[in-house]
CSV table of C-alpha atoms and ligand atoms in Angstrom, one decimal:
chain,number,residue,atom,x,y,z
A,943,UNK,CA,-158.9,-5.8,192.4
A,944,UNK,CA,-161.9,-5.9,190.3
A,945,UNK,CA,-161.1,-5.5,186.6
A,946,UNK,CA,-160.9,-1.7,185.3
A,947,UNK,CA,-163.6,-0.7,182.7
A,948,UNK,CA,-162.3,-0.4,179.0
A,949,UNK,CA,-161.0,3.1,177.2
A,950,UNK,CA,-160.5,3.4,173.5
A,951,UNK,CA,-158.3,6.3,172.7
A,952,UNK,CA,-158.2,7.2,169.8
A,953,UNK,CA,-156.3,10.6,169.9
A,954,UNK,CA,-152.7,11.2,171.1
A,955,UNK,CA,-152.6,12.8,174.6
A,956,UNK,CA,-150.2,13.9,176.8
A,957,UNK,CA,-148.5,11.5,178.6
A,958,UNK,CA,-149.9,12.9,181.9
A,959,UNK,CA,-153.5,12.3,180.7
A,960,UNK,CA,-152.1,9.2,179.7
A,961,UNK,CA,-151.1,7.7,182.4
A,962,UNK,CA,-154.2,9.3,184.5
A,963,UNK,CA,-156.4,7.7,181.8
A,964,UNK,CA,-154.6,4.3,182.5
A,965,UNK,CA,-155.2,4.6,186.5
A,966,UNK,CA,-159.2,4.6,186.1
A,967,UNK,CA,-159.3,1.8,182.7
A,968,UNK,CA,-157.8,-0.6,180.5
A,969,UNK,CA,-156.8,1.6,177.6
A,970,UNK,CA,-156.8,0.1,174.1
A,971,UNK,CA,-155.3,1.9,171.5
A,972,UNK,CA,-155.8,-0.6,168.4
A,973,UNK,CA,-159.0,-2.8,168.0
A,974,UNK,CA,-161.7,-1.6,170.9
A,975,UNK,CA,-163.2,-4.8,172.8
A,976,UNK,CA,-166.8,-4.8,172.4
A,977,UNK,CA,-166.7,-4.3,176.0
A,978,UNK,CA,-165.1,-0.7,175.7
A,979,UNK,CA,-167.2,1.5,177.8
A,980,UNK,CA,-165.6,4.8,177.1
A,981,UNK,CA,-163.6,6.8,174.1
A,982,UNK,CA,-161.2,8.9,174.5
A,983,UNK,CA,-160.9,11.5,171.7
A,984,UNK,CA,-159.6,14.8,170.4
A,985,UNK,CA,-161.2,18.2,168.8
A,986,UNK,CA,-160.5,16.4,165.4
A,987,UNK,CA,-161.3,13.1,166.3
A,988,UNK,CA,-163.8,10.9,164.5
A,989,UNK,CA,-166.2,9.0,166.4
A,990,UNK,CA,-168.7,8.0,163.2
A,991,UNK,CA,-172.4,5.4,163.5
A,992,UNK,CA,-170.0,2.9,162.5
A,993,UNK,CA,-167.9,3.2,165.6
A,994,UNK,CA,-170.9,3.8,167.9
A,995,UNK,CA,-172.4,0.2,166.4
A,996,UNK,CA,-169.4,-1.4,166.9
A,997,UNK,CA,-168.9,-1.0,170.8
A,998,UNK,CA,-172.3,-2.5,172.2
A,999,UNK,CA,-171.3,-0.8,175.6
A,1000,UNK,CA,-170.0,2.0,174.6
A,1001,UNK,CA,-171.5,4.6,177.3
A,1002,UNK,CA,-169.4,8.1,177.1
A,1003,UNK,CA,-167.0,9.9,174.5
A,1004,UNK,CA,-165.3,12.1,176.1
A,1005,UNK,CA,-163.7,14.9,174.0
A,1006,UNK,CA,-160.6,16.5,174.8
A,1007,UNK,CA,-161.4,19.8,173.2
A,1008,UNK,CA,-164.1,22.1,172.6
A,1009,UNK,CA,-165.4,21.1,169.1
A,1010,UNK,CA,-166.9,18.2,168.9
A,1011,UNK,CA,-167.8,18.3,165.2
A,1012,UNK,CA,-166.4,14.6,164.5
A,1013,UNK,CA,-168.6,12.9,166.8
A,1014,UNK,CA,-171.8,11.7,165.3
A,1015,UNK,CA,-174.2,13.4,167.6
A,1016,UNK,CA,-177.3,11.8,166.8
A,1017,UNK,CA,-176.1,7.9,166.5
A,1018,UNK,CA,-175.0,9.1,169.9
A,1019,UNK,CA,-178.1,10.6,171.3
A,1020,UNK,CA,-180.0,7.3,169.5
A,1021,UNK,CA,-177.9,4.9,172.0
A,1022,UNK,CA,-178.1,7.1,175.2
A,1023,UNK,CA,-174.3,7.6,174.8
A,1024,UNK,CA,-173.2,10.5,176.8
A,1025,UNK,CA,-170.7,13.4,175.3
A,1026,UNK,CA,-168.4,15.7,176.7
A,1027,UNK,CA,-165.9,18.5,175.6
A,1028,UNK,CA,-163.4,21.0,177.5
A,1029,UNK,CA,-165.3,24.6,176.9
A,1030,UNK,CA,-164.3,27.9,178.3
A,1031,UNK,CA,-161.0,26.4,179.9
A,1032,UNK,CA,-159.3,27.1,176.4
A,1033,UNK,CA,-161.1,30.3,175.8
A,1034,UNK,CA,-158.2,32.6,176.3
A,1035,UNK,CA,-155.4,31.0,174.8
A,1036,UNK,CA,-157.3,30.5,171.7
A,1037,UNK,CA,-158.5,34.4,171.5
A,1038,UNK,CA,-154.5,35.3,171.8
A,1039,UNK,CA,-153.6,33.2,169.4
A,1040,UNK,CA,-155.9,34.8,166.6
A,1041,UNK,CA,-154.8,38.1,168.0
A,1042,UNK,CA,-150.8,36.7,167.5
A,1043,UNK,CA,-151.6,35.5,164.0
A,1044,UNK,CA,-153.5,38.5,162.5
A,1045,UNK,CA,-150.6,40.5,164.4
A,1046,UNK,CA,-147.9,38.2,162.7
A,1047,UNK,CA,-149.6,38.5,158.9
A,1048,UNK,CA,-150.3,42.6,158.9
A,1049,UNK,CA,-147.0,43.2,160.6
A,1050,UNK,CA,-145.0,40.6,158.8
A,1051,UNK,CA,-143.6,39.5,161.9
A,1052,UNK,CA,-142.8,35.5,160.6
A,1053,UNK,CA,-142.0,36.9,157.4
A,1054,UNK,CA,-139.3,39.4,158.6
A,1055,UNK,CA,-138.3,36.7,161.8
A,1056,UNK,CA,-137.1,34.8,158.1
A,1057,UNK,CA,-135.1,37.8,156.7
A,1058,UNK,CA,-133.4,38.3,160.0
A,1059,UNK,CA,-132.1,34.7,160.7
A,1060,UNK,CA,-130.9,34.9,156.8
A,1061,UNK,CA,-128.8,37.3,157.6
A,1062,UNK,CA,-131.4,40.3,155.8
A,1063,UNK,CA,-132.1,43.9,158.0
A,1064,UNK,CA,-133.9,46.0,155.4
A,1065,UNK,CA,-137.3,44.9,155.2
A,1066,UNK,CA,-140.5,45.6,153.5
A,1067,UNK,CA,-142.9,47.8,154.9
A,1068,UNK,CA,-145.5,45.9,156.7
A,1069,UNK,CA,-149.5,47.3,157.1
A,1070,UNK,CA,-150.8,48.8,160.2
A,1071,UNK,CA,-153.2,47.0,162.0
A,1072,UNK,CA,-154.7,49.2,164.5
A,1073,UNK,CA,-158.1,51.2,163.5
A,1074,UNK,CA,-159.1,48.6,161.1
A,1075,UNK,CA,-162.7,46.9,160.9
A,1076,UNK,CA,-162.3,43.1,162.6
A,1077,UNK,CA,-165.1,40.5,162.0
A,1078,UNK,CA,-165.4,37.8,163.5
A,1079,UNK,CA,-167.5,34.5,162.6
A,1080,UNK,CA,-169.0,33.1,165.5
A,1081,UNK,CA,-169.7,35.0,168.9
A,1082,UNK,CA,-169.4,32.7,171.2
A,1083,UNK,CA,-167.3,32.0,173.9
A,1084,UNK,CA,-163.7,32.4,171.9
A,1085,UNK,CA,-165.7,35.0,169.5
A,1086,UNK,CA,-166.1,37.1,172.4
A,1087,UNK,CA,-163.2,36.8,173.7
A,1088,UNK,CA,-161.6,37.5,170.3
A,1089,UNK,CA,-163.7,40.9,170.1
A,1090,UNK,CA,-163.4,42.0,173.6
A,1091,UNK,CA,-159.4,42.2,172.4
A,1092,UNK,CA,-159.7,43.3,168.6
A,1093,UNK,CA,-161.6,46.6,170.3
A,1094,UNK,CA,-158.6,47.3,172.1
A,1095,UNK,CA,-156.8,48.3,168.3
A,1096,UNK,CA,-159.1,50.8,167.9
A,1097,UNK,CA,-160.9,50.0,165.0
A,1098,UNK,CA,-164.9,48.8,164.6
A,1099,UNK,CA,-165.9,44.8,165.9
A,1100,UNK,CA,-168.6,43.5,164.1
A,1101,UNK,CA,-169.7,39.8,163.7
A,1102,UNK,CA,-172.6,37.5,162.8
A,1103,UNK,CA,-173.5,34.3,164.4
A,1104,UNK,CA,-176.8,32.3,163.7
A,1105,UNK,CA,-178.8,34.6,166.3
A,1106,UNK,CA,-177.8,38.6,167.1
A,1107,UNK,CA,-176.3,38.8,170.6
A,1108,UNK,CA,-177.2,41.1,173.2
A,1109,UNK,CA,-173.7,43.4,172.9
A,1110,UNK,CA,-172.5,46.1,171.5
A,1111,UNK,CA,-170.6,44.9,168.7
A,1112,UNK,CA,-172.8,45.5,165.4
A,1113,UNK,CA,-174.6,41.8,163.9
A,1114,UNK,CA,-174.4,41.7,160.6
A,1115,UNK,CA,-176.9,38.9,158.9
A,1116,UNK,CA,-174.3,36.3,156.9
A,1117,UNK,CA,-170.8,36.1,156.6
A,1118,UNK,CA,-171.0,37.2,153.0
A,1119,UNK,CA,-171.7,40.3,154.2
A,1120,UNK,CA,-169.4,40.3,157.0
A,1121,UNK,CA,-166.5,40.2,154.3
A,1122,UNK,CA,-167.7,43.1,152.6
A,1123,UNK,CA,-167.5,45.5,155.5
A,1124,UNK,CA,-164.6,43.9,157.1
A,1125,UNK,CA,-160.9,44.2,157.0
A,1126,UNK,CA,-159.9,41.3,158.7
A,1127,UNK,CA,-162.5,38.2,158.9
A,1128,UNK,CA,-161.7,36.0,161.8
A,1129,UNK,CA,-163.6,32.6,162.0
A,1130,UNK,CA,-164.4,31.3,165.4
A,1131,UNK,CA,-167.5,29.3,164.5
A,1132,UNK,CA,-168.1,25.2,164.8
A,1133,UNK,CA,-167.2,22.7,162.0
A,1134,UNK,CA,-170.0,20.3,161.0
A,1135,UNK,CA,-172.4,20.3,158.0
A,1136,UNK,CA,-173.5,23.6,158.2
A,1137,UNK,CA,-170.6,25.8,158.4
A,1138,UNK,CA,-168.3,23.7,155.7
A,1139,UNK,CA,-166.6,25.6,153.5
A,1140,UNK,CA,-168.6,28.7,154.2
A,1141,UNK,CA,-165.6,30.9,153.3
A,1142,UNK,CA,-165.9,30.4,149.3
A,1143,UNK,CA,-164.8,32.2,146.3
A,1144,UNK,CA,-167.3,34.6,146.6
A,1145,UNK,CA,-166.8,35.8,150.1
A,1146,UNK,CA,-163.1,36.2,149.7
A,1147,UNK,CA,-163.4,38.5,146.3
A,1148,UNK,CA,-166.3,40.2,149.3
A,1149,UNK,CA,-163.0,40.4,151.5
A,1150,UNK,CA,-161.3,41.9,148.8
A,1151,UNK,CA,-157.3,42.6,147.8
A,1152,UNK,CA,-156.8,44.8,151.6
A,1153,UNK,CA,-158.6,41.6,153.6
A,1154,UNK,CA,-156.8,39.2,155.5
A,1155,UNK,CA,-158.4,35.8,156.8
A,1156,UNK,CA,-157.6,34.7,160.0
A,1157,UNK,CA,-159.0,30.5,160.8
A,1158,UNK,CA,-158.8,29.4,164.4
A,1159,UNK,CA,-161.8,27.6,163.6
A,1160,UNK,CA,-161.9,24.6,162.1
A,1161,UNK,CA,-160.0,24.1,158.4
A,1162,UNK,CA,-163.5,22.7,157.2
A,1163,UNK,CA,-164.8,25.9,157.4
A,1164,UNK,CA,-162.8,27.3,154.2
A,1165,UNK,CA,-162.8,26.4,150.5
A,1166,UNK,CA,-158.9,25.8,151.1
A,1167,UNK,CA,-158.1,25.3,147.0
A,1168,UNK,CA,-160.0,28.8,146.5
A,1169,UNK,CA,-158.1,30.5,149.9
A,1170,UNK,CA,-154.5,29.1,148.1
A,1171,UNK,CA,-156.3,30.8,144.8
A,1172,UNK,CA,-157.2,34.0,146.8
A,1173,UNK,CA,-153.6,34.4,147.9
A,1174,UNK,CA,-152.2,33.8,144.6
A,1175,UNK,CA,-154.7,36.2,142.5
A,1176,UNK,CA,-154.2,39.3,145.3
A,1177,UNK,CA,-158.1,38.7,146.0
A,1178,UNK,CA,-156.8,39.1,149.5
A,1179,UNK,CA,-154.2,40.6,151.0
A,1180,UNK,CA,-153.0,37.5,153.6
A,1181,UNK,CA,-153.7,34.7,156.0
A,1182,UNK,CA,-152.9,33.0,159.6
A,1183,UNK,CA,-154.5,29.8,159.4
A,1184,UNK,CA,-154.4,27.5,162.6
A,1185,UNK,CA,-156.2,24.8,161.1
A,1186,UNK,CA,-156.7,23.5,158.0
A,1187,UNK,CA,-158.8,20.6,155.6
A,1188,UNK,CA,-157.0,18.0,156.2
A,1189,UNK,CA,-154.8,18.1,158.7
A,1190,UNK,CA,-151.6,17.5,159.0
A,1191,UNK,CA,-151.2,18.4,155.1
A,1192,UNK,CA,-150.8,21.6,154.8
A,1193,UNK,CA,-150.4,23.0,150.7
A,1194,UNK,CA,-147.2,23.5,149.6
A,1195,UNK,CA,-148.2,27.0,147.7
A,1196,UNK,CA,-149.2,28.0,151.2
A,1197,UNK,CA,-145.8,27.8,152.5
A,1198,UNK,CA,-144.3,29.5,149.7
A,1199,UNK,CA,-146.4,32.5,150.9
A,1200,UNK,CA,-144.8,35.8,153.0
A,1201,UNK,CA,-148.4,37.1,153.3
A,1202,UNK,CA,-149.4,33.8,155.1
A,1203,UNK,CA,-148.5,32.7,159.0
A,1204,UNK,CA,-149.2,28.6,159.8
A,1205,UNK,CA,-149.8,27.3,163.0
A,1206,UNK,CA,-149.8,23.8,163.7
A,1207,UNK,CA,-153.7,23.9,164.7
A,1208,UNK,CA,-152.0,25.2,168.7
A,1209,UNK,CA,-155.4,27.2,169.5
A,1210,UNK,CA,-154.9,25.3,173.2
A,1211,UNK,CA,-151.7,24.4,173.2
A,1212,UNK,CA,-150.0,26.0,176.3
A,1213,UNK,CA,-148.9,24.1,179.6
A,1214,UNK,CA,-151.6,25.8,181.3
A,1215,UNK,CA,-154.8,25.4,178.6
A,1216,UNK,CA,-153.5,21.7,178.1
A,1217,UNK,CA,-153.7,21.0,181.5
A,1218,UNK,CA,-156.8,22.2,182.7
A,1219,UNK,CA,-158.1,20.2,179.6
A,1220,UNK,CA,-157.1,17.6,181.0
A,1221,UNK,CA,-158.5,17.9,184.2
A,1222,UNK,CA,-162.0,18.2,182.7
A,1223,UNK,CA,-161.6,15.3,180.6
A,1224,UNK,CA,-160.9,13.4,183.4
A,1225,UNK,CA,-163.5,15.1,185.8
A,1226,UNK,CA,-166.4,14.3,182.9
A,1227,UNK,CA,-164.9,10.6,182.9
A,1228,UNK,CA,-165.2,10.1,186.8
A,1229,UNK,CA,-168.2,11.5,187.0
A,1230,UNK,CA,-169.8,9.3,184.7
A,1231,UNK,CA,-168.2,6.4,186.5
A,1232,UNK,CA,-169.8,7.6,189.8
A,1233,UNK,CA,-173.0,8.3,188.6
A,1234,UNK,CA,-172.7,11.9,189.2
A,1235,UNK,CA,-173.5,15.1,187.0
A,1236,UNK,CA,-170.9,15.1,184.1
A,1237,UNK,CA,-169.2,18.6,184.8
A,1238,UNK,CA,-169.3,19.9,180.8
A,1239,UNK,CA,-171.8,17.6,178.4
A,1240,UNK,CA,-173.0,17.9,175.3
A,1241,UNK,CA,-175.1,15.1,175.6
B,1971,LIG,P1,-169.3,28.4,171.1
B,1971,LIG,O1,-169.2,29.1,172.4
B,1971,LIG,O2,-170.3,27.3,171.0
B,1971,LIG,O3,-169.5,29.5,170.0
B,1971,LIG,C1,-169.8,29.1,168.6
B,1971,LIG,C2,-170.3,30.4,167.9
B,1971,LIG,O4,-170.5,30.0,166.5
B,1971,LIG,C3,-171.7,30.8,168.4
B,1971,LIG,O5,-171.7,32.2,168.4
B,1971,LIG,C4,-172.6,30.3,167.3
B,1971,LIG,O6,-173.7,31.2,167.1
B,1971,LIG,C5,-171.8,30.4,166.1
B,1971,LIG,N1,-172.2,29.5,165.0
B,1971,LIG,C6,-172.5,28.2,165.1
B,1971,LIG,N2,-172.9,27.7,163.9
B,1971,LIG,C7,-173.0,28.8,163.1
B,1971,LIG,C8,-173.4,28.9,161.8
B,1971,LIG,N3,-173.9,27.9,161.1
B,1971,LIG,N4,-173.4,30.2,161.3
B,1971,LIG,C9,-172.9,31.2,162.0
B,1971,LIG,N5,-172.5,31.1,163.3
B,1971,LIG,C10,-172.6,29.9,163.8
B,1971,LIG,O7,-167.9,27.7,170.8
B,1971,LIG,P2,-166.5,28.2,171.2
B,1971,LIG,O8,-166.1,27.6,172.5
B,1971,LIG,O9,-166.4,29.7,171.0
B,1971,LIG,O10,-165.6,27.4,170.1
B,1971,LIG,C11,-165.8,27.8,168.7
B,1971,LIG,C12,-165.0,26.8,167.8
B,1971,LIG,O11,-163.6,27.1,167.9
B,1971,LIG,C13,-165.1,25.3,168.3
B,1971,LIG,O12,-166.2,24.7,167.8
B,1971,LIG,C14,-163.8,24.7,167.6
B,1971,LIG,O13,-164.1,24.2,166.4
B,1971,LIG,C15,-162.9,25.9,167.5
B,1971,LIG,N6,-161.7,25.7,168.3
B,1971,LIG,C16,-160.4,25.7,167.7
B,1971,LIG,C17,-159.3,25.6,168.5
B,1971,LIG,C18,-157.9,25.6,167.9
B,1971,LIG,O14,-157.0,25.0,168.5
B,1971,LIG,N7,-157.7,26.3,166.8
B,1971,LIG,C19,-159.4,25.4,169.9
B,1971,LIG,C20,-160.7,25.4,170.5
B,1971,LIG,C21,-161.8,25.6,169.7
B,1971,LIG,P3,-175.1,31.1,168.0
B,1971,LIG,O15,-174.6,31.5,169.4
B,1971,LIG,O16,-176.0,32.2,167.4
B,1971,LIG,O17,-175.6,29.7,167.9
């Protein structure tokens, strides 16, 4: 049998991708021969220049995830190096989860699950979250998604993107903006250079002491030392943060906070999202290997 081309993972997978990973190539896990013709990576993986000069025959990353903001598109691009994500597949489940989270922060739903299992029944009074103004960050395909159920509460969607979309929602021009109109700000825009730490002081004082923040983003889109600030001044009212700066750390104040629900950055993670992921990883990778149309590149 002819030897099996080389893999670098550099993300942990489930063992099903694994081991489907391992049928097709040699999988390295440590030091990548220069021989390695494919990386394996996740949402949050880094795949630098550096990395890209080091594997001569490197020929495809394929991401397992949507955002590819780690992956250094233009050393890429340079060496003919192909990319590929899992888009649309994990649409859904992301959309619930910011749903779930805002949910969980104006209805105190993790902060009462606590008083229960201590034995507590008298709660405070949580904050009604139908009829208020959602907007979201990013209207793409999980922005849309995210809209098409925040109308359902019966309050106003609105959003802003980098172009106005042709839908009924109203565009408003920057996010600053956004933030003054809205109750509940919901990111669902890219990381990279151009969205970091686009939620700042300043647009969280614009959010004001009713706003809530809700990230299933990417944690590089928030100032995360003035969000812990935000929470602890009343500048705004709560959080549900999937993802976060540097992840796994999360900030200790955070966790100290009722008006705050973390999520172990789970945007995908259900049995069904995970595995259809999968499936389009390894449908981009054999593609490439037969020479075919790679089913969802970005390069
Ligand atoms: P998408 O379809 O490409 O949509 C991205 C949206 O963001 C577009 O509307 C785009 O606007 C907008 N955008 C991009 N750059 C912007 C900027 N500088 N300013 C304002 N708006 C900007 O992507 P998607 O599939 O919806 O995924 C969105 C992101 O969600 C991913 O990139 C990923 O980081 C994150 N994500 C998180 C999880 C999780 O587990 N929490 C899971 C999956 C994805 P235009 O259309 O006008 O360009």
């Amino acid at each position: 049998m002819a030897d099996l081309p080389d893999l670098y993972l550099i993300a942990d997978m489930a063992p099903d991708l694994v081991a489907a990973l391992e049928q097709r190539f040699t999988v390295h896990r440590g030091d990548p021969p220069a021989t390695t013709r494919a990386i394996c990576g996740g949402g949050s993986s880094v795949v630098d220049a550096a990395l890209i000069e080091r594997l001569p025959a490197l020929e495809i990353i394929a991401i397992n995830g949507v955002g590819y903001d780690g992956v250094d598109l233009d050393a890429a691009k340079a060496r003919g190096i192909r990319v590929t994500n899992t888009p649309d597949v994990l649409t859904d489940d992301v959309a619930d989860l910011a749903i779930g989270l805002w949910l969980a922060v104006e209805r105190r739903i993790a902060a009462n699950d606590t008083i229960v299992r201590g034995g507590g029944w008298n709660v405070p009074l949580a904050r009604r979250a139908s009829g208020r103004k959602i907007g979201i960050f990013g209207l793409g395909r999980i922005g849309q998604a995210i809209a098409r159920r925040a109308e359902s509460f019966g309050g106003d969607v609105l959003y802003t993107a980098r172009s106005e979309k042709p839908v009924a929602w109203p565009f408003v021009p920057d996010i600053a903006a956004l933030a003054d109109v809205c109750d509940v700000l919901i990111l669902a825009a890219p990381g990279g250079a151009d969205t970091r730490e686009i939620v700042d002081a300043a647009v969280l004082k614009k959010l004001g002491p009713g706003g809530v923040l809700i990230n299933v983003a990417r944690g590089s889109l928030v100032d995360q030392l003035a969000l812990v600030a935000a929470l602890v001044s009343g500048d705004i009212a709560g959080a549900g943060i999937d993802v976060f700066a540097d992840e796994p750390e999360v900030p200790d104040l955070l966790k100290t906070m009722s008006q705050v629900v973390l999520s172990p950055h789970q945007g995908s993670a259900t049995v069904e999202t995970r595995g259809a992921m999968a499936a389009l990883v390894l449908a981009n990778l054999d593609a490439h290997l037969a020479g075919k149309p790679l089913p969802s590149a970005v390069l």
